[in-house]
PDB file of C-alpha atoms and ligand atoms in Angstrom:
ATOM      1  CA  MET A 312       0.050   0.004   0.091  1.00  0.00           C
ATOM      2  CA  LYS A 313       1.250   3.486  -0.737  1.00  0.00           C
ATOM      3  CA  LYS A 314       2.841   5.121   2.343  1.00  0.00           C
ATOM      4  CA  TRP A 315       2.291   8.747   2.897  1.00  0.00           C
ATOM      5  CA  PHE A 316       4.101  11.356   4.982  1.00  0.00           C
ATOM      6  CA  ALA A 317       3.463  15.038   5.638  1.00  0.00           C
ATOM      7  CA  VAL A 318       4.915  18.203   7.143  1.00  0.00           C
ATOM      8  CA  ILE A 319       2.821  20.321   9.409  1.00  0.00           C
ATOM      9  CA  GLY A 320       3.247  24.020  10.239  1.00  0.00           C
ATOM     10  CA  ASP A 321       1.927  27.487  10.050  1.00  0.00           C
ATOM     11  CA  PRO A 322       3.040  28.910   7.582  1.00  0.00           C
ATOM     12  CA  ILE A 323       3.905  25.925   5.497  1.00  0.00           C
ATOM     13  CA  ALA A 324       4.058  26.916   1.751  1.00  0.00           C
ATOM     14  CA  GLN A 325       7.749  27.910   2.064  1.00  0.00           C
ATOM     15  CA  SER A 326       8.836  24.371   3.200  1.00  0.00           C
ATOM     16  CA  LYS A 327      11.341  22.667   0.922  1.00  0.00           C
ATOM     17  CA  SER A 328      10.684  19.281   2.829  1.00  0.00           C
ATOM     18  CA  PRO A 329       7.975  18.033   0.337  1.00  0.00           C
ATOM     19  CA  GLU A 330      10.104  18.484  -2.724  1.00  0.00           C
ATOM     20  CA  MET A 331      13.226  16.880  -0.953  1.00  0.00           C
ATOM     21  CA  HIS A 332      11.380  13.872   0.328  1.00  0.00           C
ATOM     22  CA  ASN A 333       9.304  13.166  -2.833  1.00  0.00           C
ATOM     23  CA  ALA A 334      12.496  13.406  -4.913  1.00  0.00           C
ATOM     24  CA  TRP A 335      14.031  10.773  -2.583  1.00  0.00           C
ATOM     25  CA  TYR A 336      11.033   8.427  -3.089  1.00  0.00           C
ATOM     26  CA  ALA A 337      11.263   8.891  -6.821  1.00  0.00           C
ATOM     27  CA  GLU A 338      15.039   8.208  -6.834  1.00  0.00           C
ATOM     28  CA  MET A 339      14.691   5.092  -4.648  1.00  0.00           C
ATOM     29  CA  ASN A 340      11.516   3.857  -6.418  1.00  0.00           C
ATOM     30  CA  ILE A 341       9.603   4.007  -3.195  1.00  0.00           C
ATOM     31  CA  ASP A 342       5.706   4.085  -3.549  1.00  0.00           C
ATOM     32  CA  ALA A 343       5.143   6.975  -1.131  1.00  0.00           C
ATOM     33  CA  ALA A 344       4.085  10.610  -1.046  1.00  0.00           C
ATOM     34  CA  TYR A 345       4.911  13.599   1.224  1.00  0.00           C
ATOM     35  CA  ILE A 346       2.423  16.505   1.540  1.00  0.00           C
ATOM     36  CA  PRO A 347       2.505  19.925   3.139  1.00  0.00           C
ATOM     37  CA  VAL A 348      -0.311  20.600   5.425  1.00  0.00           C
ATOM     38  CA  HIS A 349      -1.205  23.957   6.862  1.00  0.00           C
ATOM     39  CA  VAL A 350      -2.119  23.536  10.475  1.00  0.00           C
ATOM     40  CA  LYS A 351      -3.342  26.223  12.819  1.00  0.00           C
ATOM     41  CA  SER A 352      -2.320  25.805  16.468  1.00  0.00           C
ATOM     42  CA  GLU A 353      -5.998  25.447  17.604  1.00  0.00           C
ATOM     43  CA  ASP A 354      -6.374  22.419  15.191  1.00  0.00           C
ATOM     44  CA  LEU A 355      -3.264  20.516  16.115  1.00  0.00           C
ATOM     45  CA  GLN A 356      -4.758  17.831  18.252  1.00  0.00           C
ATOM     46  CA  GLN A 357      -7.545  17.152  15.622  1.00  0.00           C
ATOM     47  CA  VAL A 358      -4.962  16.850  12.943  1.00  0.00           C
ATOM     48  CA  VAL A 359      -2.860  14.435  14.938  1.00  0.00           C
ATOM     49  CA  SER A 360      -5.995  12.191  15.450  1.00  0.00           C
ATOM     50  CA  SER A 361      -6.915  12.467  11.705  1.00  0.00           C
ATOM     51  CA  PHE A 362      -3.442  11.406  10.675  1.00  0.00           C
ATOM     52  CA  GLN A 363      -3.719   8.319  12.881  1.00  0.00           C
ATOM     53  CA  LEU A 364      -7.148   7.532  11.393  1.00  0.00           C
ATOM     54  CA  LEU A 365      -5.949   8.029   7.841  1.00  0.00           C
ATOM     55  CA  GLY A 366      -2.841   5.782   8.450  1.00  0.00           C
ATOM     56  CA  THR A 367       0.109   8.095   7.918  1.00  0.00           C
ATOM     57  CA  SER A 368       3.515   6.431   8.385  1.00  0.00           C
ATOM     58  CA  GLY A 369       4.933   9.605   9.963  1.00  0.00           C
ATOM     59  CA  TRP A 370       5.227  13.386   9.607  1.00  0.00           C
ATOM     60  CA  ASN A 371       7.651  16.359  10.178  1.00  0.00           C
ATOM     61  CA  VAL A 372       6.705  19.177  12.467  1.00  0.00           C
ATOM     62  CA  THR A 373       7.699  22.718  12.056  1.00  0.00           C
ATOM     63  CA  ILE A 374       7.140  26.127  13.575  1.00  0.00           C
ATOM     64  CA  PRO A 375       5.013  26.701  15.658  1.00  0.00           C
ATOM     65  CA  HIS A 376       4.090  23.146  16.651  1.00  0.00           C
ATOM     66  CA  LYS A 377       7.434  21.575  17.651  1.00  0.00           C
ATOM     67  CA  GLU A 378       6.796  21.932  21.431  1.00  0.00           C
ATOM     68  CA  THR A 379       3.021  21.901  21.485  1.00  0.00           C
ATOM     69  CA  ILE A 380       2.849  18.465  19.758  1.00  0.00           C
ATOM     70  CA  LEU A 381       4.509  16.626  22.780  1.00  0.00           C
ATOM     71  CA  PRO A 382       1.284  15.858  24.728  1.00  0.00           C
ATOM     72  CA  PHE A 383      -0.322  14.231  21.599  1.00  0.00           C
ATOM     73  CA  LEU A 384       2.540  11.543  21.296  1.00  0.00           C
ATOM     74  CA  ASP A 385       2.830   8.234  22.961  1.00  0.00           C
ATOM     75  CA  GLU A 386       6.544   8.093  23.241  1.00  0.00           C
ATOM     76  CA  LEU A 387       9.627  10.400  23.047  1.00  0.00           C
ATOM     77  CA  ASP A 388      13.138   9.604  22.003  1.00  0.00           C
ATOM     78  CA  PRO A 389      15.466  10.680  24.943  1.00  0.00           C
ATOM     79  CA  LEU A 390      17.013  13.574  22.950  1.00  0.00           C
ATOM     80  CA  ALA A 391      13.775  14.972  22.005  1.00  0.00           C
ATOM     81  CA  GLU A 392      12.629  14.646  25.525  1.00  0.00           C
ATOM     82  CA  LYS A 393      15.602  16.551  26.652  1.00  0.00           C
ATOM     83  CA  MET A 394      14.972  19.254  24.102  1.00  0.00           C
ATOM     84  CA  GLY A 395      11.326  19.445  24.718  1.00  0.00           C
ATOM     85  CA  ALA A 396      10.773  19.637  20.911  1.00  0.00           C
ATOM     86  CA  VAL A 397       9.904  17.251  18.267  1.00  0.00           C
ATOM     87  CA  ASN A 398      10.407  17.697  14.426  1.00  0.00           C
ATOM     88  CA  THR A 399       9.757  14.043  13.400  1.00  0.00           C
ATOM     89  CA  VAL A 400       6.975  11.743  14.315  1.00  0.00           C
ATOM     90  CA  VAL A 401       7.202   8.026  13.613  1.00  0.00           C
ATOM     91  CA  ARG A 402       4.072   5.690  13.621  1.00  0.00           C
ATOM     92  CA  THR A 403       5.425   2.469  14.991  1.00  0.00           C
ATOM     93  CA  THR A 404       4.204  -0.964  13.872  1.00  0.00           C
ATOM     94  CA  GLU A 405       2.004  -0.907  16.907  1.00  0.00           C
ATOM     95  CA  GLY A 406       0.386   2.220  15.711  1.00  0.00           C
ATOM     96  CA  LYS A 407       2.060   4.296  18.506  1.00  0.00           C
ATOM     97  CA  LEU A 408       3.311   7.797  17.869  1.00  0.00           C
ATOM     98  CA  LYS A 409       6.944   8.282  18.718  1.00  0.00           C
ATOM     99  CA  GLY A 410       8.525  11.754  18.542  1.00  0.00           C
ATOM    100  CA  TYR A 411      12.209  12.515  17.614  1.00  0.00           C
ATOM    101  CA  ASN A 412      14.193  15.639  16.992  1.00  0.00           C
ATOM    102  CA  THR A 413      16.500  15.399  14.075  1.00  0.00           C
ATOM    103  CA  ASP A 414      17.246  19.211  13.855  1.00  0.00           C
ATOM    104  CA  GLY A 415      20.316  19.201  16.282  1.00  0.00           C
ATOM    105  CA  PRO A 416      21.752  15.833  15.054  1.00  0.00           C
ATOM    106  CA  GLY A 417      21.336  17.083  11.505  1.00  0.00           C
ATOM    107  CA  PHE A 418      23.396  20.150  12.385  1.00  0.00           C
ATOM    108  CA  VAL A 419      26.179  18.033  13.965  1.00  0.00           C
ATOM    109  CA  LYS A 420      26.325  15.796  10.858  1.00  0.00           C
ATOM    110  CA  SER A 421      26.585  18.632   8.625  1.00  0.00           C
ATOM    111  CA  LEU A 422      29.236  20.310  10.648  1.00  0.00           C
ATOM    112  CA  GLU A 423      31.239  17.074  10.899  1.00  0.00           C
ATOM    113  CA  GLU A 424      30.860  16.297   7.146  1.00  0.00           C
ATOM    114  CA  ALA A 425      32.573  19.620   6.550  1.00  0.00           C
ATOM    115  CA  VAL A 426      35.326  19.734   9.194  1.00  0.00           C
ATOM    116  CA  GLY A 427      35.563  16.077  10.594  1.00  0.00           C
ATOM    117  CA  THR A 428      35.310  15.099  14.226  1.00  0.00           C
ATOM    118  CA  GLU A 429      38.596  16.306  15.415  1.00  0.00           C
ATOM    119  CA  HIS A 430      37.373  19.543  16.845  1.00  0.00           C
ATOM    120  CA  ARG A 431      35.103  18.156  19.529  1.00  0.00           C
ATOM    121  CA  GLN A 432      37.315  19.549  22.292  1.00  0.00           C
ATOM    122  CA  ALA A 433      37.746  22.951  20.715  1.00  0.00           C
ATOM    123  CA  PRO A 434      36.167  26.045  22.220  1.00  0.00           C
ATOM    124  CA  LEU A 435      32.830  26.455  20.481  1.00  0.00           C
ATOM    125  CA  LEU A 436      30.707  29.707  20.609  1.00  0.00           C
ATOM    126  CA  LEU A 437      26.901  29.022  20.032  1.00  0.00           C
ATOM    127  CA  ILE A 438      25.352  32.417  19.131  1.00  0.00           C
ATOM    128  CA  GLY A 439      21.703  32.553  20.130  1.00  0.00           C
ATOM    129  CA  ALA A 440      19.573  30.650  22.710  1.00  0.00           C
ATOM    130  CA  GLY A 441      16.292  30.094  20.975  1.00  0.00           C
ATOM    131  CA  GLY A 442      14.691  26.723  20.016  1.00  0.00           C
ATOM    132  CA  ALA A 443      17.270  25.929  17.308  1.00  0.00           C
ATOM    133  CA  ALA A 444      20.181  26.627  19.628  1.00  0.00           C
ATOM    134  CA  ARG A 445      18.816  24.397  22.369  1.00  0.00           C
ATOM    135  CA  GLY A 446      18.594  21.493  19.906  1.00  0.00           C
ATOM    136  CA  ILE A 447      22.068  22.087  18.637  1.00  0.00           C
ATOM    137  CA  ALA A 448      23.524  22.521  22.024  1.00  0.00           C
ATOM    138  CA  PHE A 449      22.210  19.048  23.316  1.00  0.00           C
ATOM    139  CA  ALA A 450      23.090  17.361  20.058  1.00  0.00           C
ATOM    140  CA  LEU A 451      26.582  18.806  20.224  1.00  0.00           C
ATOM    141  CA  GLN A 452      26.917  17.676  23.806  1.00  0.00           C
ATOM    142  CA  GLN A 453      25.640  14.153  22.915  1.00  0.00           C
ATOM    143  CA  ALA A 454      28.131  14.040  20.083  1.00  0.00           C
ATOM    144  CA  GLY A 455      31.066  14.625  22.511  1.00  0.00           C
ATOM    145  CA  TYR A 456      31.525  18.399  22.249  1.00  0.00           C
ATOM    146  CA  THR A 457      33.074  19.503  25.565  1.00  0.00           C
ATOM    147  CA  ASN A 458      33.752  23.185  25.414  1.00  0.00           C
ATOM    148  CA  ILE A 459      30.492  24.929  24.592  1.00  0.00           C
ATOM    149  CA  THR A 460      29.797  28.700  25.321  1.00  0.00           C
ATOM    150  CA  ILE A 461      26.398  30.149  24.486  1.00  0.00           C
ATOM    151  CA  ALA A 462      26.065  33.945  23.810  1.00  0.00           C
ATOM    152  CA  ASN A 463      22.604  35.571  23.750  1.00  0.00           C
ATOM    153  CA  ARG A 464      21.066  38.960  23.852  1.00  0.00           C
ATOM    154  CA  THR A 465      18.857  37.603  26.810  1.00  0.00           C
ATOM    155  CA  LEU A 466      21.514  36.103  28.970  1.00  0.00           C
ATOM    156  CA  GLU A 467      19.020  34.081  31.169  1.00  0.00           C
ATOM    157  CA  LYS A 468      18.001  32.057  28.198  1.00  0.00           C
ATOM    158  CA  ALA A 469      21.694  31.062  27.422  1.00  0.00           C
ATOM    159  CA  GLN A 470      22.093  30.298  31.145  1.00  0.00           C
ATOM    160  CA  ALA A 471      19.041  28.030  31.285  1.00  0.00           C
ATOM    161  CA  ILE A 472      20.410  25.830  28.471  1.00  0.00           C
ATOM    162  CA  VAL A 473      23.892  25.730  30.146  1.00  0.00           C
ATOM    163  CA  ASP A 474      22.119  24.690  33.427  1.00  0.00           C
ATOM    164  CA  GLU A 475      20.251  21.851  31.619  1.00  0.00           C
ATOM    165  CA  MET A 476      23.379  20.723  29.900  1.00  0.00           C
ATOM    166  CA  GLY A 477      25.339  20.725  33.280  1.00  0.00           C
ATOM    167  CA  SER A 478      28.269  22.158  31.531  1.00  0.00           C
ATOM    168  CA  GLY A 479      29.488  25.151  29.407  1.00  0.00           C
ATOM    169  CA  GLN A 480      29.009  28.705  30.149  1.00  0.00           C
ATOM    170  CA  ALA A 481      26.612  31.660  29.200  1.00  0.00           C
ATOM    171  CA  ILE A 482      27.861  35.009  28.092  1.00  0.00           C
ATOM    172  CA  THR A 483      26.402  38.242  26.807  1.00  0.00           C
ATOM    173  CA  MET A 484      26.754  39.389  23.200  1.00  0.00           C
ATOM    174  CA  GLN A 485      29.076  42.153  24.345  1.00  0.00           C
ATOM    175  CA  GLN A 486      31.368  39.546  26.124  1.00  0.00           C
ATOM    176  CA  ALA A 487      31.183  37.473  22.948  1.00  0.00           C
ATOM    177  CA  GLU A 488      32.358  40.408  20.910  1.00  0.00           C
ATOM    178  CA  GLU A 489      35.211  40.981  23.177  1.00  0.00           C
ATOM    179  CA  GLU A 490      36.315  37.349  23.497  1.00  0.00           C
ATOM    180  CA  LEU A 491      35.725  36.318  19.918  1.00  0.00           C
ATOM    181  CA  ASP A 492      39.447  35.402  19.267  1.00  0.00           C
ATOM    182  CA  THR A 493      39.323  32.710  22.017  1.00  0.00           C
ATOM    183  CA  PHE A 494      36.932  30.492  20.030  1.00  0.00           C
ATOM    184  CA  LYS A 495      37.562  28.067  17.142  1.00  0.00           C
ATOM    185  CA  ILE A 496      34.086  27.041  16.064  1.00  0.00           C
ATOM    186  CA  PHE A 497      31.235  29.624  15.705  1.00  0.00           C
ATOM    187  CA  VAL A 498      27.604  28.369  15.228  1.00  0.00           C
ATOM    188  CA  GLN A 499      25.110  31.257  14.338  1.00  0.00           C
ATOM    189  CA  THR A 500      21.613  30.439  15.184  1.00  0.00           C
ATOM    190  CA  THR A 501      19.777  33.754  15.315  1.00  0.00           C
ATOM    191  CA  PRO A 502      17.732  34.820  12.225  1.00  0.00           C
ATOM    192  CA  ALA A 503      20.432  37.393  11.410  1.00  0.00           C
ATOM    193  CA  GLY A 504      21.052  37.478   7.723  1.00  0.00           C
ATOM    194  CA  MET A 505      18.024  35.540   6.628  1.00  0.00           C
ATOM    195  CA  SER A 506      16.610  36.937   3.453  1.00  0.00           C
ATOM    196  CA  THR A 507      13.395  37.822   5.227  1.00  0.00           C
ATOM    197  CA  GLY A 508      15.154  38.980   8.374  1.00  0.00           C
ATOM    198  CA  ASP A 509      15.142  42.472   9.349  1.00  0.00           C
ATOM    199  CA  PHE A 510      18.213  42.809  11.537  1.00  0.00           C
ATOM    200  CA  ALA A 511      21.983  42.578  11.098  1.00  0.00           C
ATOM    201  CA  LEU A 512      24.379  40.561  13.007  1.00  0.00           C
ATOM    202  CA  PRO A 513      24.000  40.972  16.734  1.00  0.00           C
ATOM    203  CA  PHE A 514      27.607  41.753  17.373  1.00  0.00           C
ATOM    204  CA  SER A 515      30.789  43.045  15.639  1.00  0.00           C
ATOM    205  CA  LEU A 516      33.180  40.500  14.089  1.00  0.00           C
ATOM    206  CA  GLU A 517      36.171  42.769  14.437  1.00  0.00           C
ATOM    207  CA  LYS A 518      38.042  40.232  16.668  1.00  0.00           C
ATOM    208  CA  PHE A 519      37.010  37.179  14.649  1.00  0.00           C
ATOM    209  CA  PRO A 520      40.132  34.901  14.592  1.00  0.00           C
ATOM    210  CA  THR A 521      41.821  33.696  11.488  1.00  0.00           C
ATOM    211  CA  GLY A 522      41.368  30.010  10.339  1.00  0.00           C
ATOM    212  CA  ALA A 523      38.221  29.303  12.404  1.00  0.00           C
ATOM    213  CA  ILE A 524      35.197  27.390  11.616  1.00  0.00           C
ATOM    214  CA  ALA A 525      31.922  29.291  10.904  1.00  0.00           C
ATOM    215  CA  ALA A 526      28.509  27.631  10.631  1.00  0.00           C
ATOM    216  CA  ASP A 527      25.206  29.281  10.160  1.00  0.00           C
ATOM    217  CA  ILE A 528      21.846  27.516  10.364  1.00  0.00           C
ATOM    218  CA  VAL A 529      20.233  29.966   7.778  1.00  0.00           C
ATOM    219  CA  TYR A 530      20.156  28.621   4.239  1.00  0.00           C
ATOM    220  CA  ASN A 531      18.321  31.241   2.410  1.00  0.00           C
ATOM    221  CA  PRO A 532      20.542  33.014   1.559  1.00  0.00           C
ATOM    222  CA  LEU A 533      23.273  30.478   1.528  1.00  0.00           C
ATOM    223  CA  MET A 534      25.863  33.092   2.174  1.00  0.00           C
ATOM    224  CA  THR A 535      24.801  35.097   5.269  1.00  0.00           C
ATOM    225  CA  PRO A 536      26.491  38.320   6.298  1.00  0.00           C
ATOM    226  CA  PHE A 537      28.162  36.280   9.152  1.00  0.00           C
ATOM    227  CA  LEU A 538      29.470  33.571   6.750  1.00  0.00           C
ATOM    228  CA  LEU A 539      30.711  36.307   4.378  1.00  0.00           C
ATOM    229  CA  ALA A 540      32.603  38.129   7.089  1.00  0.00           C
ATOM    230  CA  ALA A 541      34.037  34.878   8.463  1.00  0.00           C
ATOM    231  CA  GLU A 542      35.105  33.822   5.008  1.00  0.00           C
ATOM    232  CA  LYS A 543      37.098  37.204   4.673  1.00  0.00           C
ATOM    233  CA  LYS A 544      39.038  35.968   7.769  1.00  0.00           C
ATOM    234  CA  GLY A 545      39.813  32.672   6.081  1.00  0.00           C
ATOM    235  CA  ALA A 546      37.286  30.657   7.949  1.00  0.00           C
ATOM    236  CA  THR A 547      36.043  27.302   6.697  1.00  0.00           C
ATOM    237  CA  ILE A 548      32.373  27.933   6.035  1.00  0.00           C
ATOM    238  CA  VAL A 549      29.317  25.769   6.674  1.00  0.00           C
ATOM    239  CA  ASN A 550      25.952  27.057   5.559  1.00  0.00           C
ATOM    240  CA  GLY A 551      22.643  25.925   6.811  1.00  0.00           C
ATOM    241  CA  LEU A 552      21.637  23.792   3.875  1.00  0.00           C
ATOM    242  CA  GLY A 553      23.494  20.767   5.167  1.00  0.00           C
ATOM    243  CA  MET A 554      21.589  20.873   8.462  1.00  0.00           C
ATOM    244  CA  PHE A 555      18.270  21.112   6.525  1.00  0.00           C
ATOM    245  CA  VAL A 556      19.065  18.061   4.384  1.00  0.00           C
ATOM    246  CA  HIS A 557      20.438  16.018   7.076  1.00  0.00           C
ATOM    247  CA  GLN A 558      17.463  16.597   9.540  1.00  0.00           C
ATOM    248  CA  GLY A 559      15.335  15.416   6.642  1.00  0.00           C
ATOM    249  CA  ALA A 560      17.641  12.442   5.864  1.00  0.00           C
ATOM    250  CA  ILE A 561      17.500  11.302   9.620  1.00  0.00           C
ATOM    251  CA  ALA A 562      13.807  11.420   9.512  1.00  0.00           C
ATOM    252  CA  TYR A 563      13.653   9.501   6.220  1.00  0.00           C
ATOM    253  CA  GLN A 564      15.795   6.914   7.774  1.00  0.00           C
ATOM    254  CA  TYR A 565      13.603   6.568  10.863  1.00  0.00           C
ATOM    255  CA  TRP A 566      10.629   5.984   8.465  1.00  0.00           C
ATOM    256  CA  LEU A 567      12.112   3.903   5.816  1.00  0.00           C
ATOM    257  CA  GLY A 568      15.162   2.326   7.297  1.00  0.00           C
ATOM    258  CA  HIS A 569      17.836   3.343   4.944  1.00  0.00           C
ATOM    259  CA  GLU A 570      19.785   6.524   4.117  1.00  0.00           C
ATOM    260  CA  PRO A 571      18.654   8.685   1.103  1.00  0.00           C
ATOM    261  CA  ASN A 572      21.005  10.486  -1.341  1.00  0.00           C
ATOM    262  CA  ILE A 573      22.172  13.311   0.760  1.00  0.00           C
ATOM    263  CA  ASN A 574      25.122  14.773  -1.391  1.00  0.00           C
ATOM    264  CA  GLY A 575      23.036  14.850  -4.518  1.00  0.00           C
ATOM    265  CA  THR A 576      20.284  16.761  -2.759  1.00  0.00           C
ATOM    266  CA  ILE A 577      22.698  19.227  -1.149  1.00  0.00           C
ATOM    267  CA  ALA A 578      24.054  19.894  -4.730  1.00  0.00           C
ATOM    268  CA  ARG A 579      20.726  20.258  -6.236  1.00  0.00           C
ATOM    269  CA  LEU A 580      19.309  22.616  -3.620  1.00  0.00           C
ATOM    270  CA  THR A 581      22.567  24.742  -3.569  1.00  0.00           C
ATOM    271  CA  GLU A 582      22.135  25.190  -7.341  1.00  0.00           C
ATOM    272  CA  GLN A 583      18.463  26.162  -6.810  1.00  0.00           C
ATOM    273  CA  LEU A 584      19.382  28.712  -4.273  1.00  0.00           C
ATOM    274  CA  GLY A 585      21.909  30.186  -6.591  1.00  0.00           C
ATOM    275  CA  GLY A 586      24.758  29.597  -4.346  1.00  0.00           C
ATOM    276  CA  LYS A 587      28.181  28.165  -4.427  1.00  0.00           C
ATOM    277  CA  ASN A 588      29.117  24.821  -2.867  1.00  0.00           C
ATOM    278  CA  ILE A 589      28.264  24.238   0.724  1.00  0.00           C
ATOM    279  CA  VAL A 590      31.699  24.067   2.199  1.00  0.00           C
ATOM    280  CA  ASN A 591      34.721  26.215   1.370  1.00  0.00           C
ATOM    281  CA  ARG A 592      37.719  24.229   2.209  1.00  0.00           C
TER     282      ARG A 592
HETATM  283  P1  LIG B 203      14.430  29.564  16.859  1.00  0.00           P
HETATM  284  O1  LIG B 203      13.532  28.746  17.550  1.00  0.00           O
HETATM  285  O2  LIG B 203      14.474  29.542  15.403  1.00  0.00           O
HETATM  286  O3  LIG B 203      15.986  29.417  17.373  1.00  0.00           O
HETATM  287  P2  LIG B 203      13.764  31.827  18.444  1.00  0.00           P
HETATM  288  O4  LIG B 203      13.337  30.993  19.626  1.00  0.00           O
HETATM  289  O5  LIG B 203      12.841  32.941  18.235  1.00  0.00           O
HETATM  290  O6  LIG B 203      13.978  31.115  17.215  1.00  0.00           O
HETATM  291  O7  LIG B 203      15.299  32.388  18.888  1.00  0.00           O
HETATM  292  C1  LIG B 203      15.806  33.400  18.073  1.00  0.00           C
HETATM  293  C2  LIG B 203      17.249  33.726  18.578  1.00  0.00           C
HETATM  294  O8  LIG B 203      17.649  34.891  17.912  1.00  0.00           O
HETATM  295  C3  LIG B 203      17.251  34.001  20.156  1.00  0.00           C
HETATM  296  O9  LIG B 203      18.567  33.784  20.588  1.00  0.00           O
HETATM  297  C4  LIG B 203      17.095  35.553  20.195  1.00  0.00           C
HETATM  298  O10 LIG B 203      17.544  36.241  21.190  1.00  0.00           O
HETATM  299  P3  LIG B 203      16.701  36.475  22.596  1.00  0.00           P
HETATM  300  O11 LIG B 203      16.681  35.231  23.264  1.00  0.00           O
HETATM  301  O12 LIG B 203      17.515  37.518  23.317  1.00  0.00           O
HETATM  302  O13 LIG B 203      15.295  36.990  22.063  1.00  0.00           O
HETATM  303  C5  LIG B 203      18.031  35.962  18.880  1.00  0.00           C
HETATM  304  N1  LIG B 203      17.453  37.189  18.205  1.00  0.00           N
HETATM  305  C6  LIG B 203      16.360  37.389  17.641  1.00  0.00           C
HETATM  306  N2  LIG B 203      16.208  38.692  17.231  1.00  0.00           N
HETATM  307  C7  LIG B 203      17.414  39.339  17.663  1.00  0.00           C
HETATM  308  C8  LIG B 203      18.020  40.638  17.584  1.00  0.00           C
HETATM  309  N3  LIG B 203      17.321  41.636  16.976  1.00  0.00           N
HETATM  310  N4  LIG B 203      19.227  40.910  18.144  1.00  0.00           N
HETATM  311  C9  LIG B 203      19.884  39.821  18.752  1.00  0.00           C
HETATM  312  N5  LIG B 203      19.409  38.589  18.894  1.00  0.00           N
HETATM  313  C10 LIG B 203      18.202  38.319  18.308  1.00  0.00           C
END
């Protein structure tokens, strides 16, 4: 029987997930479909019940439902539980709904695909302390990163993540600006530089060190002001497209049991977004 998957969110029209997953089904000759569904917050519970009745095999969850979906699920993967957010739901063979979070692990895969695993002890500055940063912080910690500092405009939010991790430190944007040259890896998670965003980088990059690693989770545009400035200082650049493709690929793997074509998808989407290659070595 044909399997079907979905992504739910509000808004949803901009999501590139349907195109990506449907292309993978076509490439792998899988009889499945993946559809975008516009779901308003007040309809979330009803949509989850309807999906169950209609026999979906799983779905992705995007803004603003990643946290509010939790009460409607039967089980949570430990990392999703720790993050308090779910972006992937799997319908198990017993018909139970299990929540995972593949955003943070998707980021770590993208980063390590670009720069390897040898920097796990290096001082890492995570810029921002929103939902995306939380997921990335826990996934980095799970992958063995031992030296994480979180800088945020609202210091308490950075401190809350550090407290939950039980390690690392929280600093203000001003401190980050002053101590920039003490870090090796930079992970930018604020909406700064998004094509629809309306603010520039939250701090000056004057003290950005040479030869660092700079990652951004934004992928539209592929080159954000942060990445452009880092590139000028000779940094290895990792844009947000790898994270997007990997989070989808990990979800795909939970649903279908094998890995899809990741590099081909990154190349195709890079071209679509009019950018150059994902990583500048
Ligand atoms: P997401 O879930 O996508 O991470 P979010 O929870 O809205 O989004 O978090 C956005 C991040 O960008 C936060 O770290 C936020 O800082 P605050 O916690 O102080 O709000 C940061 N951010 C958003 N607008 C900003 C701005 N104008 N200047 C600096 N930081 C900003």
